[in-house]
Structures are given as C-alpha cells and as structure tokens.
Coordinates of C-alpha atoms and ligand atoms in Angstrom, one line a residue:
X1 CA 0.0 0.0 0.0
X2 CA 1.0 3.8 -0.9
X3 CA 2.0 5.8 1.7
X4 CA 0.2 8.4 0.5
X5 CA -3.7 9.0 0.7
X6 CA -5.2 10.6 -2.3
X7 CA -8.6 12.7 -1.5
X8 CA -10.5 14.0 -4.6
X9 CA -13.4 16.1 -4.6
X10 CA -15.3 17.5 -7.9
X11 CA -17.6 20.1 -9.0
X12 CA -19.7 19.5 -11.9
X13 CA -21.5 21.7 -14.2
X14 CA -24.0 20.3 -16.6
X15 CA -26.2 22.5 -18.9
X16 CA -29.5 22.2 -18.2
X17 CA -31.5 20.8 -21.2
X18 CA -34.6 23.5 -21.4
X19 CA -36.6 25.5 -24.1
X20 CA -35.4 28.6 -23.2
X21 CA -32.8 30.4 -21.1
X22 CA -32.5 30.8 -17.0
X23 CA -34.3 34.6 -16.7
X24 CA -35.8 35.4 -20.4
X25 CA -38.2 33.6 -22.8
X26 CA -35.0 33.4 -25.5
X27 CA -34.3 29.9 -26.6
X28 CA -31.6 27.8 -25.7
X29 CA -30.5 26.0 -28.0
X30 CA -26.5 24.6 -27.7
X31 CA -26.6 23.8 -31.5
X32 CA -27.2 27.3 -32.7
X33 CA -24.0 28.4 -34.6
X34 CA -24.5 32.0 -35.7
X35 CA -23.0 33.9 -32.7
X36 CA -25.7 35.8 -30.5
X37 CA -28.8 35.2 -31.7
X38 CA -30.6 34.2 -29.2
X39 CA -30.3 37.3 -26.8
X40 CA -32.6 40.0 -25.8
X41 CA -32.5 42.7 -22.9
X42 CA -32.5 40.3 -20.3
X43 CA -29.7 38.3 -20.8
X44 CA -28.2 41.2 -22.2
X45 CA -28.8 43.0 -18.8
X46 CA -30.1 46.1 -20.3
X47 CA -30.8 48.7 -17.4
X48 CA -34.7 48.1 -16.2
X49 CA -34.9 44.7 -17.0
X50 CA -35.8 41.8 -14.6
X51 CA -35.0 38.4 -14.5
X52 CA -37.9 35.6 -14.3
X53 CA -36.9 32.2 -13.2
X54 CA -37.6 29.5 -15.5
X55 CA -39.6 26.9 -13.7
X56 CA -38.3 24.1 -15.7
X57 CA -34.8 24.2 -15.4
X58 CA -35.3 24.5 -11.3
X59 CA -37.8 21.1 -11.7
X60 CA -35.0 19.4 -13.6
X61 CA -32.3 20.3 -10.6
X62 CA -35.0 19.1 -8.3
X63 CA -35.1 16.0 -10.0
X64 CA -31.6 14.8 -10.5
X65 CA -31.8 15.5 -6.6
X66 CA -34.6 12.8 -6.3
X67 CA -32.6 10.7 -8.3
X68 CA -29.5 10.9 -5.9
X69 CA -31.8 10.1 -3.1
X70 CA -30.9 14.2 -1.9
X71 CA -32.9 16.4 0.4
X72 CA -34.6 19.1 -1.4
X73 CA -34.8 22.2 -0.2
X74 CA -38.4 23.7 1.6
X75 CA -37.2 27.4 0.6
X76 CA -34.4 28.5 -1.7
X77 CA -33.2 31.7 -2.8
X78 CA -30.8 33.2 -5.7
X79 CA -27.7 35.2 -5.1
X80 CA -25.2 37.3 -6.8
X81 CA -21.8 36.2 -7.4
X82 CA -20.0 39.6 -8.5
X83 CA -17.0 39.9 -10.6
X84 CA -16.5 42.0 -13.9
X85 CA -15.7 39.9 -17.2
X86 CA -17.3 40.3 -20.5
X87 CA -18.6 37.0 -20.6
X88 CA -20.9 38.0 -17.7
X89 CA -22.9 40.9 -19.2
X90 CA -24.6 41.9 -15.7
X91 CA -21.5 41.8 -13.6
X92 CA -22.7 39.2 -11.4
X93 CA -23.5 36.0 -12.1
X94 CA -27.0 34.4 -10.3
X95 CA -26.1 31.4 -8.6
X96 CA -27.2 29.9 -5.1
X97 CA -24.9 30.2 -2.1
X98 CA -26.1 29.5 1.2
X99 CA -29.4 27.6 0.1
X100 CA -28.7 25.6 -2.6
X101 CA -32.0 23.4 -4.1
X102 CA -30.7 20.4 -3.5
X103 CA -28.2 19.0 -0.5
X104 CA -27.1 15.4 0.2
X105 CA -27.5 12.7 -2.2
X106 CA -24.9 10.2 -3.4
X107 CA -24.0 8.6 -6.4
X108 CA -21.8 5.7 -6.7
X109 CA -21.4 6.1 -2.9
X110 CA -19.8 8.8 -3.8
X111 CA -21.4 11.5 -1.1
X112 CA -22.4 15.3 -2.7
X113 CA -22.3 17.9 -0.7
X114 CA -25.1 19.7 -2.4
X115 CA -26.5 20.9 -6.3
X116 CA -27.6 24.4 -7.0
X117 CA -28.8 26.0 -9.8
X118 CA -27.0 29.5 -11.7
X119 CA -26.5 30.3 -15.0
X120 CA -24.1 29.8 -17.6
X121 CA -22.0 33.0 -19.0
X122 CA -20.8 33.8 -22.5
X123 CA -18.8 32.4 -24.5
X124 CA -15.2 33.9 -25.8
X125 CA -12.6 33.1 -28.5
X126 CA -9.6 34.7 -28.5
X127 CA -8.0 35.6 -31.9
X128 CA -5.2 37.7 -33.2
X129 CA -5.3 40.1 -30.1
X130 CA -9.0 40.7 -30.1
X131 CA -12.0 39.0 -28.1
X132 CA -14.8 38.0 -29.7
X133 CA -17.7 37.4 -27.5
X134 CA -21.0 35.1 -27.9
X135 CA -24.0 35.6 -25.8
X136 CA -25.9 32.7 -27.2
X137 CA -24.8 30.6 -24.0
X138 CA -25.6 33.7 -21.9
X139 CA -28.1 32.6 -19.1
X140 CA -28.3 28.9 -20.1
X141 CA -29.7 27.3 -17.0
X142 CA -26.4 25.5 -15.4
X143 CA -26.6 23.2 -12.8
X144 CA -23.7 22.9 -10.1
X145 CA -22.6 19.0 -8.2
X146 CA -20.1 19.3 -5.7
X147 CA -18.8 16.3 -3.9
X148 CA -17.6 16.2 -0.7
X149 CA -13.6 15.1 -0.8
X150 CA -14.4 11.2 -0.2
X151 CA -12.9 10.1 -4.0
X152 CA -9.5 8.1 -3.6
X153 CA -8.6 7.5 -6.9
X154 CA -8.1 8.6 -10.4
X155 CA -10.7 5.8 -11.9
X156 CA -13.4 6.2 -9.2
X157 CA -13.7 9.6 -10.3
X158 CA -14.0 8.4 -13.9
X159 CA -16.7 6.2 -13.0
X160 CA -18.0 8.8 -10.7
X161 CA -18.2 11.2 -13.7
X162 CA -19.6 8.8 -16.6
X163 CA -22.4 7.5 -13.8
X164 CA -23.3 11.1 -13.6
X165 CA -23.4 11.7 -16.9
X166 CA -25.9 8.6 -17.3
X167 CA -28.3 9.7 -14.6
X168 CA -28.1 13.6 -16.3
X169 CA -29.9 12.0 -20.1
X170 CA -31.7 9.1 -18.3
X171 CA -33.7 11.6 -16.3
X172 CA -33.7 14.3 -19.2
X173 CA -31.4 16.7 -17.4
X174 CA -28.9 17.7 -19.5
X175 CA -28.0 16.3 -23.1
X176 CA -24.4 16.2 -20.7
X177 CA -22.0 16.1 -24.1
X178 CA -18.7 16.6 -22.6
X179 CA -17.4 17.8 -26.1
X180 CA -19.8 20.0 -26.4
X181 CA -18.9 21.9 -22.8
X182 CA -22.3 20.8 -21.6
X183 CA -20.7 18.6 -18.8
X184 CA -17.2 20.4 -17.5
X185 CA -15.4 19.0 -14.4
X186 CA -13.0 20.4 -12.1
X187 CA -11.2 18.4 -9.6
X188 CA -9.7 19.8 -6.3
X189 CA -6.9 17.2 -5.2
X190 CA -4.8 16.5 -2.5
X191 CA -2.3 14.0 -1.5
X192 CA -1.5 13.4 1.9
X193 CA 1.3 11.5 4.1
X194 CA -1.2 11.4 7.6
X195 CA -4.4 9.5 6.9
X196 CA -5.9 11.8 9.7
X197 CA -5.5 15.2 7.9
X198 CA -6.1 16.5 4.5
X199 CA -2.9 18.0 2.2
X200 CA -3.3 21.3 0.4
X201 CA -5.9 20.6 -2.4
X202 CA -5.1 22.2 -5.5
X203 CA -8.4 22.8 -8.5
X204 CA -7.6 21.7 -12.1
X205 CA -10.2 23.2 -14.3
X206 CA -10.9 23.1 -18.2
X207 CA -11.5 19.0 -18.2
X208 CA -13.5 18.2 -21.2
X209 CA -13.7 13.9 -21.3
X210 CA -13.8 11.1 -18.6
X211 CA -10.2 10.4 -20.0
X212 CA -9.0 13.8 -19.3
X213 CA -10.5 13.3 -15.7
X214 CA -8.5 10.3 -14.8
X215 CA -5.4 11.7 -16.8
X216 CA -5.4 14.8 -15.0
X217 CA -5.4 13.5 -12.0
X218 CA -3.3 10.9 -12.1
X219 CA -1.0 13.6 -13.4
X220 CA -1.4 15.6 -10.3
X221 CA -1.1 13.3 -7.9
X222 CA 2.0 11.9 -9.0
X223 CA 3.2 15.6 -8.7
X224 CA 2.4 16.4 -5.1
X225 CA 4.0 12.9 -4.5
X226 CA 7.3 14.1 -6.6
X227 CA 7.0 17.3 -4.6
X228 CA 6.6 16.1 -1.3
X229 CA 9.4 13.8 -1.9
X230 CA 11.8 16.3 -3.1
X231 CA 10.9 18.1 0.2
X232 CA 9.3 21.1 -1.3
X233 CA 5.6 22.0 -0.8
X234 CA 2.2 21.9 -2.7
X235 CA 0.5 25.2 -3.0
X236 CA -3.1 25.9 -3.3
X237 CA -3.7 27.0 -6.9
X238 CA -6.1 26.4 -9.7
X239 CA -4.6 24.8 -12.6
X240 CA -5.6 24.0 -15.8
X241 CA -5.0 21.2 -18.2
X242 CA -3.2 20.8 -21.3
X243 CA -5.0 18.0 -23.5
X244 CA -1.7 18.2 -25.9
X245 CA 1.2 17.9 -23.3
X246 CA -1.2 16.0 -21.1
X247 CA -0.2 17.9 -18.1
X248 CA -1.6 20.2 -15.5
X249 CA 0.1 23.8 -15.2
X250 CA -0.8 26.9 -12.6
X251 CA -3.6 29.2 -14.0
X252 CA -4.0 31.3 -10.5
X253 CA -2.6 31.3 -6.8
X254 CA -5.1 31.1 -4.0
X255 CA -3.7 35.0 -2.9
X256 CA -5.2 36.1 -6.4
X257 CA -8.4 34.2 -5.2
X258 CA -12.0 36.5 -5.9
X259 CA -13.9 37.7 -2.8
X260 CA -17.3 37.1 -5.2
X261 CA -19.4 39.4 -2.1
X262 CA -22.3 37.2 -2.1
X263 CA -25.7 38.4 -1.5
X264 CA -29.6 37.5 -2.3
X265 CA -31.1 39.0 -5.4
X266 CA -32.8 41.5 -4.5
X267 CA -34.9 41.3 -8.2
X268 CA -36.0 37.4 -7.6
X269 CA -38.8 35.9 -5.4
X270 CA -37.4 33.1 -3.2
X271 CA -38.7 30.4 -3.8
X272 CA -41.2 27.9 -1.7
X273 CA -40.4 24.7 -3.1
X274 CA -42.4 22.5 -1.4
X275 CA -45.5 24.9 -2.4
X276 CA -43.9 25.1 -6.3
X277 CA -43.6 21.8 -6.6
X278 CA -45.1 17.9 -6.0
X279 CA -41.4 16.9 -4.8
X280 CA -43.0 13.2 -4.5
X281 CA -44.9 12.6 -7.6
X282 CA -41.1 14.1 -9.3
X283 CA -40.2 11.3 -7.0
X284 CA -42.3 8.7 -8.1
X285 CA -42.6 9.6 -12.1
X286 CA -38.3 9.0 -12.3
X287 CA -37.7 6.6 -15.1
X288 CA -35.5 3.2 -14.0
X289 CA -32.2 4.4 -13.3
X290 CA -29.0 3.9 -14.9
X291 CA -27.8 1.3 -11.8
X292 CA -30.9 -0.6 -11.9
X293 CA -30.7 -1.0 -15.3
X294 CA -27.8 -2.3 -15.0
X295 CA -28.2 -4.5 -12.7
X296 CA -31.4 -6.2 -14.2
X297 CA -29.5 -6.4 -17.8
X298 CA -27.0 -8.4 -15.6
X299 CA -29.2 -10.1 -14.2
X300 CA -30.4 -11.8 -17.5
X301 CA -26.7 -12.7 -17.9
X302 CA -26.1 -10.6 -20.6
X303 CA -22.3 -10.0 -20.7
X304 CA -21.0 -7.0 -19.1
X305 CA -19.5 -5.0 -22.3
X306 CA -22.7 -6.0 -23.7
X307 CA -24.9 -4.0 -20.4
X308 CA -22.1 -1.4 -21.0
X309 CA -23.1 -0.2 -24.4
X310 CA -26.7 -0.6 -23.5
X311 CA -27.3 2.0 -20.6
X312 CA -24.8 4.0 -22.1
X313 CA -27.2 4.4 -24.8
X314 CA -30.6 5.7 -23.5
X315 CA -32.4 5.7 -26.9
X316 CA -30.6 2.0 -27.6
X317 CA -31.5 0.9 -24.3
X318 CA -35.4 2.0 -24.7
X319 CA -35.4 0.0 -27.6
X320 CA -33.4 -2.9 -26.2
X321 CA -36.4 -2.8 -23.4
X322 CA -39.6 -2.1 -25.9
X323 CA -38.4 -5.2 -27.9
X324 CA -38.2 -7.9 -24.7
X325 CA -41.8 -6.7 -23.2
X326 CA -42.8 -8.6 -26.5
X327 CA -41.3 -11.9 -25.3
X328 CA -43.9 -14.8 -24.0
X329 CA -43.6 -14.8 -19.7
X330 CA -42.9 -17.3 -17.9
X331 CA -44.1 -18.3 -14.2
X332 CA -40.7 -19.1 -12.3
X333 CA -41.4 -19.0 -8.2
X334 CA -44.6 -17.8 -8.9
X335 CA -42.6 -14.6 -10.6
X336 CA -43.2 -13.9 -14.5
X337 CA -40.3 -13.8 -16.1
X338 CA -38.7 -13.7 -19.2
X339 CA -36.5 -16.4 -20.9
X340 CA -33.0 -14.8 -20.9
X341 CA -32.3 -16.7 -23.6
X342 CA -34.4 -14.8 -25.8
X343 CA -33.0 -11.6 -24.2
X344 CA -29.6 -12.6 -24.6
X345 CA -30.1 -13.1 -28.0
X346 CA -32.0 -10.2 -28.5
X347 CA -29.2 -8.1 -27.1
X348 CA -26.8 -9.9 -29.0
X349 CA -28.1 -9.2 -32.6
X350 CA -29.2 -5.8 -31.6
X351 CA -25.6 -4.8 -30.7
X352 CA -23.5 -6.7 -33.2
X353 CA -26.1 -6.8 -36.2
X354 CA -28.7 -4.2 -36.0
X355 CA -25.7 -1.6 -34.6
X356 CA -23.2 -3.2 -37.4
X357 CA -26.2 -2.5 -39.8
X358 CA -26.3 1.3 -39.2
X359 CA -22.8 1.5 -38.9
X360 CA -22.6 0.2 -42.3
X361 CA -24.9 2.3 -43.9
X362 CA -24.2 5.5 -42.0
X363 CA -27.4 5.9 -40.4
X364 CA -28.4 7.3 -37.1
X365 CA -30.5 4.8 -34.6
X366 CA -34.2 6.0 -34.8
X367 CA -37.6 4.6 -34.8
X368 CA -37.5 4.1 -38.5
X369 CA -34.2 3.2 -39.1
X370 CA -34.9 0.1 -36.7
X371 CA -37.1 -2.6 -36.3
X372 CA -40.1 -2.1 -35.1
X373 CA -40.2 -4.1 -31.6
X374 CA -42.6 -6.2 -32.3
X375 CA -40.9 -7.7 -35.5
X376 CA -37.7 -7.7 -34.0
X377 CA -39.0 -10.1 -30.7
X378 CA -40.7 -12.3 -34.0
X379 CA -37.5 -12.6 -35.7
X380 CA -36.0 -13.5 -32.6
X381 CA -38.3 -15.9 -31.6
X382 CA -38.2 -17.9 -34.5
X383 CA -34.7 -17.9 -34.4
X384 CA -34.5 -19.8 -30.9
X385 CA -37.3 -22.1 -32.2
X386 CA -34.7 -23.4 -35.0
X387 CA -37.4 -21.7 -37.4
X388 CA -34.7 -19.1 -38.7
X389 CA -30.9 -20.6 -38.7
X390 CA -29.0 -17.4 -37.4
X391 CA -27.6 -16.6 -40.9
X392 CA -31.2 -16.4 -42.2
X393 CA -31.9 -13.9 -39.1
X394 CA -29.2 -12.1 -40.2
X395 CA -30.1 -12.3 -43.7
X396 CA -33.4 -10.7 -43.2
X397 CA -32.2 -7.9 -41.2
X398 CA -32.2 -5.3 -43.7
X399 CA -35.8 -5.9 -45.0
X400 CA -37.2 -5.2 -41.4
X401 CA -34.4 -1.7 -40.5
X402 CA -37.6 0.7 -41.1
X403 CA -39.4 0.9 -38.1
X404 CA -42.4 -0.8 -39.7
X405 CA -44.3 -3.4 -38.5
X406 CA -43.9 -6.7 -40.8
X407 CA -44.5 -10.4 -40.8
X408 CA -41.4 -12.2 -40.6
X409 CA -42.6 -15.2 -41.0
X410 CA -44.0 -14.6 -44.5
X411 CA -41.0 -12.5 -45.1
X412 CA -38.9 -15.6 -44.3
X413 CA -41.0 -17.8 -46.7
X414 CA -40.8 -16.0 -49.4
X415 CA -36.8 -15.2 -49.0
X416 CA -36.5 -19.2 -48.8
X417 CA -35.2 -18.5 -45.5
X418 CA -37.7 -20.7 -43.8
X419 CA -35.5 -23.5 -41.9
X420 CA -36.3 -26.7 -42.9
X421 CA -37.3 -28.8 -39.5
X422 CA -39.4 -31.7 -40.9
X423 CA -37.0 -34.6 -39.9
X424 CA -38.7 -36.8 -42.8
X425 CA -37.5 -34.7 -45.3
X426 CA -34.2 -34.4 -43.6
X427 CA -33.6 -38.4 -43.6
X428 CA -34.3 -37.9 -47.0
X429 CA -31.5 -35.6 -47.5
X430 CA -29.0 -37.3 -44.7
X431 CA -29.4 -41.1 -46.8
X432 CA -29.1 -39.1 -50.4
X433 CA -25.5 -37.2 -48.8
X434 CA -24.5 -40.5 -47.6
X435 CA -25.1 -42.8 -51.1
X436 CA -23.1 -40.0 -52.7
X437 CA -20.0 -40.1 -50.2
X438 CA -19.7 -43.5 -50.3
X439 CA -15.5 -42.7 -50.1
X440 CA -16.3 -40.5 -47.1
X441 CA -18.4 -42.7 -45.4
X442 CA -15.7 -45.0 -45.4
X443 CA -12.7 -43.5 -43.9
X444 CA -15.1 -41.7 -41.1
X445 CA -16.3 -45.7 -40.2
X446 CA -12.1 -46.1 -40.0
X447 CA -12.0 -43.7 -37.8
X448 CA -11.3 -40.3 -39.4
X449 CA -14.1 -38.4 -37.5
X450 CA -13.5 -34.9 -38.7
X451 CA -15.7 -36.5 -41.5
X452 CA -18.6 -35.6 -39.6
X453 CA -19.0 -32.3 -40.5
X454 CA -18.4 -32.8 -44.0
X455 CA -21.8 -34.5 -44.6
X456 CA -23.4 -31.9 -42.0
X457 CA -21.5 -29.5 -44.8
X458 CA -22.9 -31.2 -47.3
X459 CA -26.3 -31.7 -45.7
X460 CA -26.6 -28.0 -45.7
X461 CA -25.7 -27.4 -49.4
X462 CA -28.3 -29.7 -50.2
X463 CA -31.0 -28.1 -48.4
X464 CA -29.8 -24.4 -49.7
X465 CA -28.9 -23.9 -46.2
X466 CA -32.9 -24.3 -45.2
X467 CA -32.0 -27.1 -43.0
X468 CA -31.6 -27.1 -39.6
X469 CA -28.2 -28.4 -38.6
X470 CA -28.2 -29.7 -35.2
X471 CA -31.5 -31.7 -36.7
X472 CA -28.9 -32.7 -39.1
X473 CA -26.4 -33.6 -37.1
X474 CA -28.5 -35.8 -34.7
X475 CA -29.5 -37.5 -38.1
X476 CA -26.6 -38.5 -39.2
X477 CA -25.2 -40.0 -36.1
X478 CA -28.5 -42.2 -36.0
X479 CA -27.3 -43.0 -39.8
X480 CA -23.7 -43.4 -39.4
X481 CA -23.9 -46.2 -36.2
Ligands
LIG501 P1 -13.5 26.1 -2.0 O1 -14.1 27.0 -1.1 O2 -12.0 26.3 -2.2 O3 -14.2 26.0 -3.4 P2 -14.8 23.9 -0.9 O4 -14.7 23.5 0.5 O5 -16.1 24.6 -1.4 O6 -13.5 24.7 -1.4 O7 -14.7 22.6 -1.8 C1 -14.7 22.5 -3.1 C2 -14.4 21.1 -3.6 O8 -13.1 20.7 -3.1 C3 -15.4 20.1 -3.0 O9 -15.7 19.1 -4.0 C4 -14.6 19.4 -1.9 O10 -15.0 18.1 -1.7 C5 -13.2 19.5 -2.4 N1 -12.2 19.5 -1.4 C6 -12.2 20.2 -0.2 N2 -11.1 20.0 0.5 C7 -10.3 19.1 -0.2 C8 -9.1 18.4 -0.1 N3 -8.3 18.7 1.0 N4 -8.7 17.6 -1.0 C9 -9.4 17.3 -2.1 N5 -10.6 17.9 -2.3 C10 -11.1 18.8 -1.4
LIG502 MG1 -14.2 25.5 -6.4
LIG503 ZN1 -32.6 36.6 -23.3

C-alpha cells in the first residue's frame, strides 16, 4: 500500500436541457451556430430589465436531486456572485450560495455535498489580439454538483463522472455532451502522508472527457508525490490542463483568489419549493435508473461489455427494453419472467447486427431506421425455435431496419429463408448425402471423424442452407452407427 492517501473532490457543471434560457423567454438551444442570436435585454442585462426564473430548469435540478436520493430544499433563494468579465454581461453572475436546491444525495457512494442552480455566461474566443464574445450561451440554466472530498482514486472519479453523466440523459437533465462543454469538471486534489489530515488541495479546471478526468489527476497526484518527496511543498492554486502535453500547469494562486461578495437577489422571489412543486410525484414519475438498469441487464446474464453499451445508450436501451416486453412470460417461483435466452439473443443481434447494420450504412439509430419491436421479438423468436438458422436472421435484417411493423414469417418464406425442421424430409437428405459419399463414409467408419462435418457440410448445401443443422447432425449420427 502507498504511503500516501489521495482525497479528490469535484464540482460538476451540466447544462440544463430547457426550451429557453435561465431569466428570459430566449431559446436555448447549444446547437445554434451563428453567434448571438438568441439574446434580448434580459440576458443582455439592459438597465430596467428583470429576470424571471424558468420553472423548468429548477424542476429538472429538483429532479436529478430525487434521483440521488438528496434532500430538497423547503425554501431556496438566488444570489449574486460579483466579478467583472465580459462573458458575464450583468456583472454578477445568479447562482445559489447558502441555500442551494438540492443537498445530500450520493452517487456511486460517492457523497455530494449539495446541487444548486446558476446560469451559464458567455462564451469567448480569443483571436489575433482581439476577443470575440457570444451571448448565445448567456443565461443557459447551469446546474452545479459538488462532492464532498471522499474520492480516492483517479478511476473512481472516472466512473463517478460517466455515472453522472448517465443519470443527467436518463432523467432528461442535461443532453451532458462533454465535447460540447455541456458537462465540465473540475477536480480539487490532495495528497496526503497522515491519513488523519487533508494536504493542500489544488483545482484543475478546463477538463472536457472522462479520460481527461482520470489523466489529469493521475498527473497531479503523482506531482504532489514528486513534490513532497523532493521536500518542497504543494500550493493551493487552480490549474488548468493541457490536452496536448497532457499535463496540469498553474492558472492562479489562491492569494489572487475572488472575494465574489455574495448576496440575495434583490430582483428574484425566493422560492417555496415544497409549495412550487409535488417533490414526490417528481419522486415517483423518475424513469428506471441507470444502476438498476444495469443491474437487471445483468441479471439476464447478458455479458457486461454487452450492459455497458446498452445504458450508455438511453435511446438503444429504450429499444433494447420495448423489444423484450414482447417476449412470452414465464411463471418461475410464482414470478413472471422472461426467458433470458431470448434476451440474450435479442441483445446480442441488436448490438453486433442491427448496430453493425447502421454502422454500415451511415445511419443514425431511430424509430425508423430500426425494427419495429414487435418484428424484432418475431425474428428473434423464430430464431431460438430453430425456425430461422442465425444466418437467415441475419439475412433478413435489412428488409425489417424501417421501423415498420412486418411479418417475418411470411418474409422468411418468401426469401427461402424458412429452416427446414421436418426430420422426414431431412432423412431424405442425410441417406441421399451418404449414397453420394460413399468414399467419405468410409474413412469416417475407419475412424477419421472430422468427417462428420463434412456431410453436416454437405447436408446443408443440399437443403440451400434451409436445414436445420443440429437436426442434421442428430440425423446423421443415428445414420452413421
Ligand atoms: P473552495 O471554497 O476552495 O471552493 P470547498 O470547500 O467549497 O472549497 O470545496 C470545493 C471542492 O473541493 C469540493 O468538491 C470538496 O469536496 C473538495 N475538497 C475540499 N477539500 C479538499 C481536499 N483537501 N482535497 C481534495 N478535495 C477537497
Ligand atoms: Mg471551487
Ligand atoms: Zn434573453
């Protein structure tokens, strides 16, 4: 074991996914690429204007505080955060301090300290000595996670992060693209020798991918180690991180550190929550989270890089659900369930066929450009009933990647695709393969039995693959002894 006791703590910001902006009916919309467009006096904190609060984006924080089993707040307020940059048009930024909406909560096991709700600023970009400004992002609802410092590690701070990111889209949060700046993480970090007392903690900011999380820190940690080694001394800083040199370097000393001079907004009701809102039925209307999802797709045995791509997908997943509610019940311990065959193979050809399918023709997953549930739970079916041989499942595959509901089974028929099952016609075909191979037949009674699959081979290429080979198979041994 390391000497040393690694303590991480991170704030989160994740874009609130909302029609419009945080105080003003313009629209906000991350996708918009001509620069301020969608701006008006509020956001553009023209003197005389008010802000309203959008009702929407504070239901969505209240929400993700359900889902992390948090307390939310009876009575919350807004207040200003003052400092003067141009990406912050009124000076201040709103943001919650002493009563945020949401406190407690944990994810992972991973204990938050609290989520509040501000807004985001504007965006700049730097060029050739001159600062171009964008208010578009102006007032975007933003909501802030903090954790309290109870991470030990590089990678439990990834899966921290990417678990966070799945609860933000399963309960409609935050689209939480981490490319797109709609997730950013910072992570404080300290490294300590005494197990008993926290080191200095130093923020590295400007994190945009899970990788970049466990990199960063992994970077920083073995610097305080290298510096409290080499008997120097870690100051308290922010830092930033360099995606190119893959290292952290010093952005601002804690002496240089804001005194923000908090205080309520004068031009904003607070807020009753518990008269706003139905906290429980926002309770009880949560969709299955991303854990329990999980741990029901493993509980069908599905394989666990198969689970992985499925509830990292939300719209995949949905689907991957819709399709199995089709599947015939069955009463195990008085408990319906389904056969996890059926959804094992379900998951199976969704993710290596149906996925390989759109891949191939460069098509985004939708409604239409699947199968419709229904068919897909048929073609399934059949499959495991020795109806379909796999390669004829897979053959038919791009007749049913339309959304539309369509009868496999005819389909099937009139493709040829049918597997043949009637064991009279097989023995027809099994004693016609083994007249023919009479030199075959022959050196497999001598012993060579690699033989066998030869007349199965053969068996097949009689049938035009119709048969069904294990039928086959069984078949032939009767014939062979
Ligand atoms: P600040 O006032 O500097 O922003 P806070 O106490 O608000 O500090 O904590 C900010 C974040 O830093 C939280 O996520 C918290 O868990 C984390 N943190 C606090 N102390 C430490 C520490 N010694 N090591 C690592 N993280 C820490
Ligand atoms: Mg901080
Ligand atoms: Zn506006």
């Amino acid at each position: 074991m390391s000497k040393y006791l690694t303590t991480i703590g991170l704030e989160v910001h994740a874009e609130l996914h909302t029609n419009s902006k945080m105080w003003c009916g313009c629209k906000n919309d991350p996708r918009e690429n001509r620069p301020n467009v969608n701006i008006c006096e509020v956001c553009m904190a023209h003197p005389g204007t008010l802000p309203v609060a959008n009702k929407e984006a504070i239901k969505k924080v209240i929400t993700v505080g359900t889902a992390v089993g948090a307390t939310i707040a009876d009575f919350t307020e807004f207040d200003r955060k003052n400092y003067f940059y141009p990406d912050i048009p009124k000076g201040y930024q709103l943001s919650q301090y002493k009563l945020p909406i949401v406190s407690g909560g944990s994810i992972n096991g991973v204990e938050l300290t609290r989520i509040h709700l501000e807004e985001d600023t504007a965006s700049s970009s730097h060029d050739n000595g001159t600062t171009l400004v964008n208010y578009n992002r102006a007032g975007v609802p933003l909501m802030e996670l903090v954790t309290e410092p109870v991470v030990h590690s590089a990678e439990q701070a990834g899966d921290f992060a990417r678990e966070l990111q799945r609860i933000l889209r399963y309960v409609g949060a935050s689209e939480a693209n981490m490319e797109m700046g709609q997730m950013r993480i910072e992570a404080n970090i300290s490294v300590s020798t005494d197990p008993n007392k926290f080191g200095t903690k130093v923020e590295v900011k400007n994190i945009n991918s899970f990788a970049a999380v466990e990199s960063a820190i992994k970077y920083e940690v073995e610097r305080h180690i290298d510096l409290i080694e080499s008997g120097g001394k870690v100051v308290q800083e922010t830092r930033g991180w360099d995606e190119n040199k893959q290292e952290t370097f010093s952005q601002r000393k804690k002496e240089n550190a804001h005194d923000y001079r908090y205080f309520p907004d004068p031009d904003l009701p607070k807020l009753y929550l518990s008269k706003l809102f139905d906290i429980e039925s926002i309770k009880n209307s949560l969709p299955e989270l991303p854990s329990a999802k999980k741990a029901r797709y493993l509980s069908y045995n599905l394989k666990d890089d198969v689970v992985e791509i499925l509830i990292d997908n939300v719209a995949l997943a949905r689907y991957f659900d819709n399709t199995i509610t089709h599947f015939d019940m069955w009463d195990k311990d008085g408990l319906k369930e389904v056969s996890k065959a059926h959804v094992q193979a379900a998951a199976n050809y969704l993710i290596s066929d149906v996925l390989g399918l759109l891949k191939k023709e460069n098509k985004e997953l939708s409604e239409s450009t699947l199968p419709a549930p229904r068919t897909f739970s048929v073609l399934i079916n059949m499959t495991l009933d020795g109806e379909l041989s796999s390669r004829g499942a897979k053959d038919l595959l791009p007749y049913v990647m339309n959304g539309q509901e369509i009868d496999i089974k005819k389909l099937a028929e009139e493709k040829g695709l049918i597997q043949k099952n009637d064991p009279e016609l097989l023995k027809k075909i099994v004693a016609e393969v083994l007249a023919e191979s009479e030199k075959q037949v022959a050196e497999y009674k001598s012993g060579k039995e690699s033989m066998f699959m030869y007349f199965v081979g053969q068996c097949m290429k009689k049938s035009k693959g119709a048969g069904n080979p294990s039928l086959f198979q069984q078949l032939l041994k009767e014939a062979l002894t």
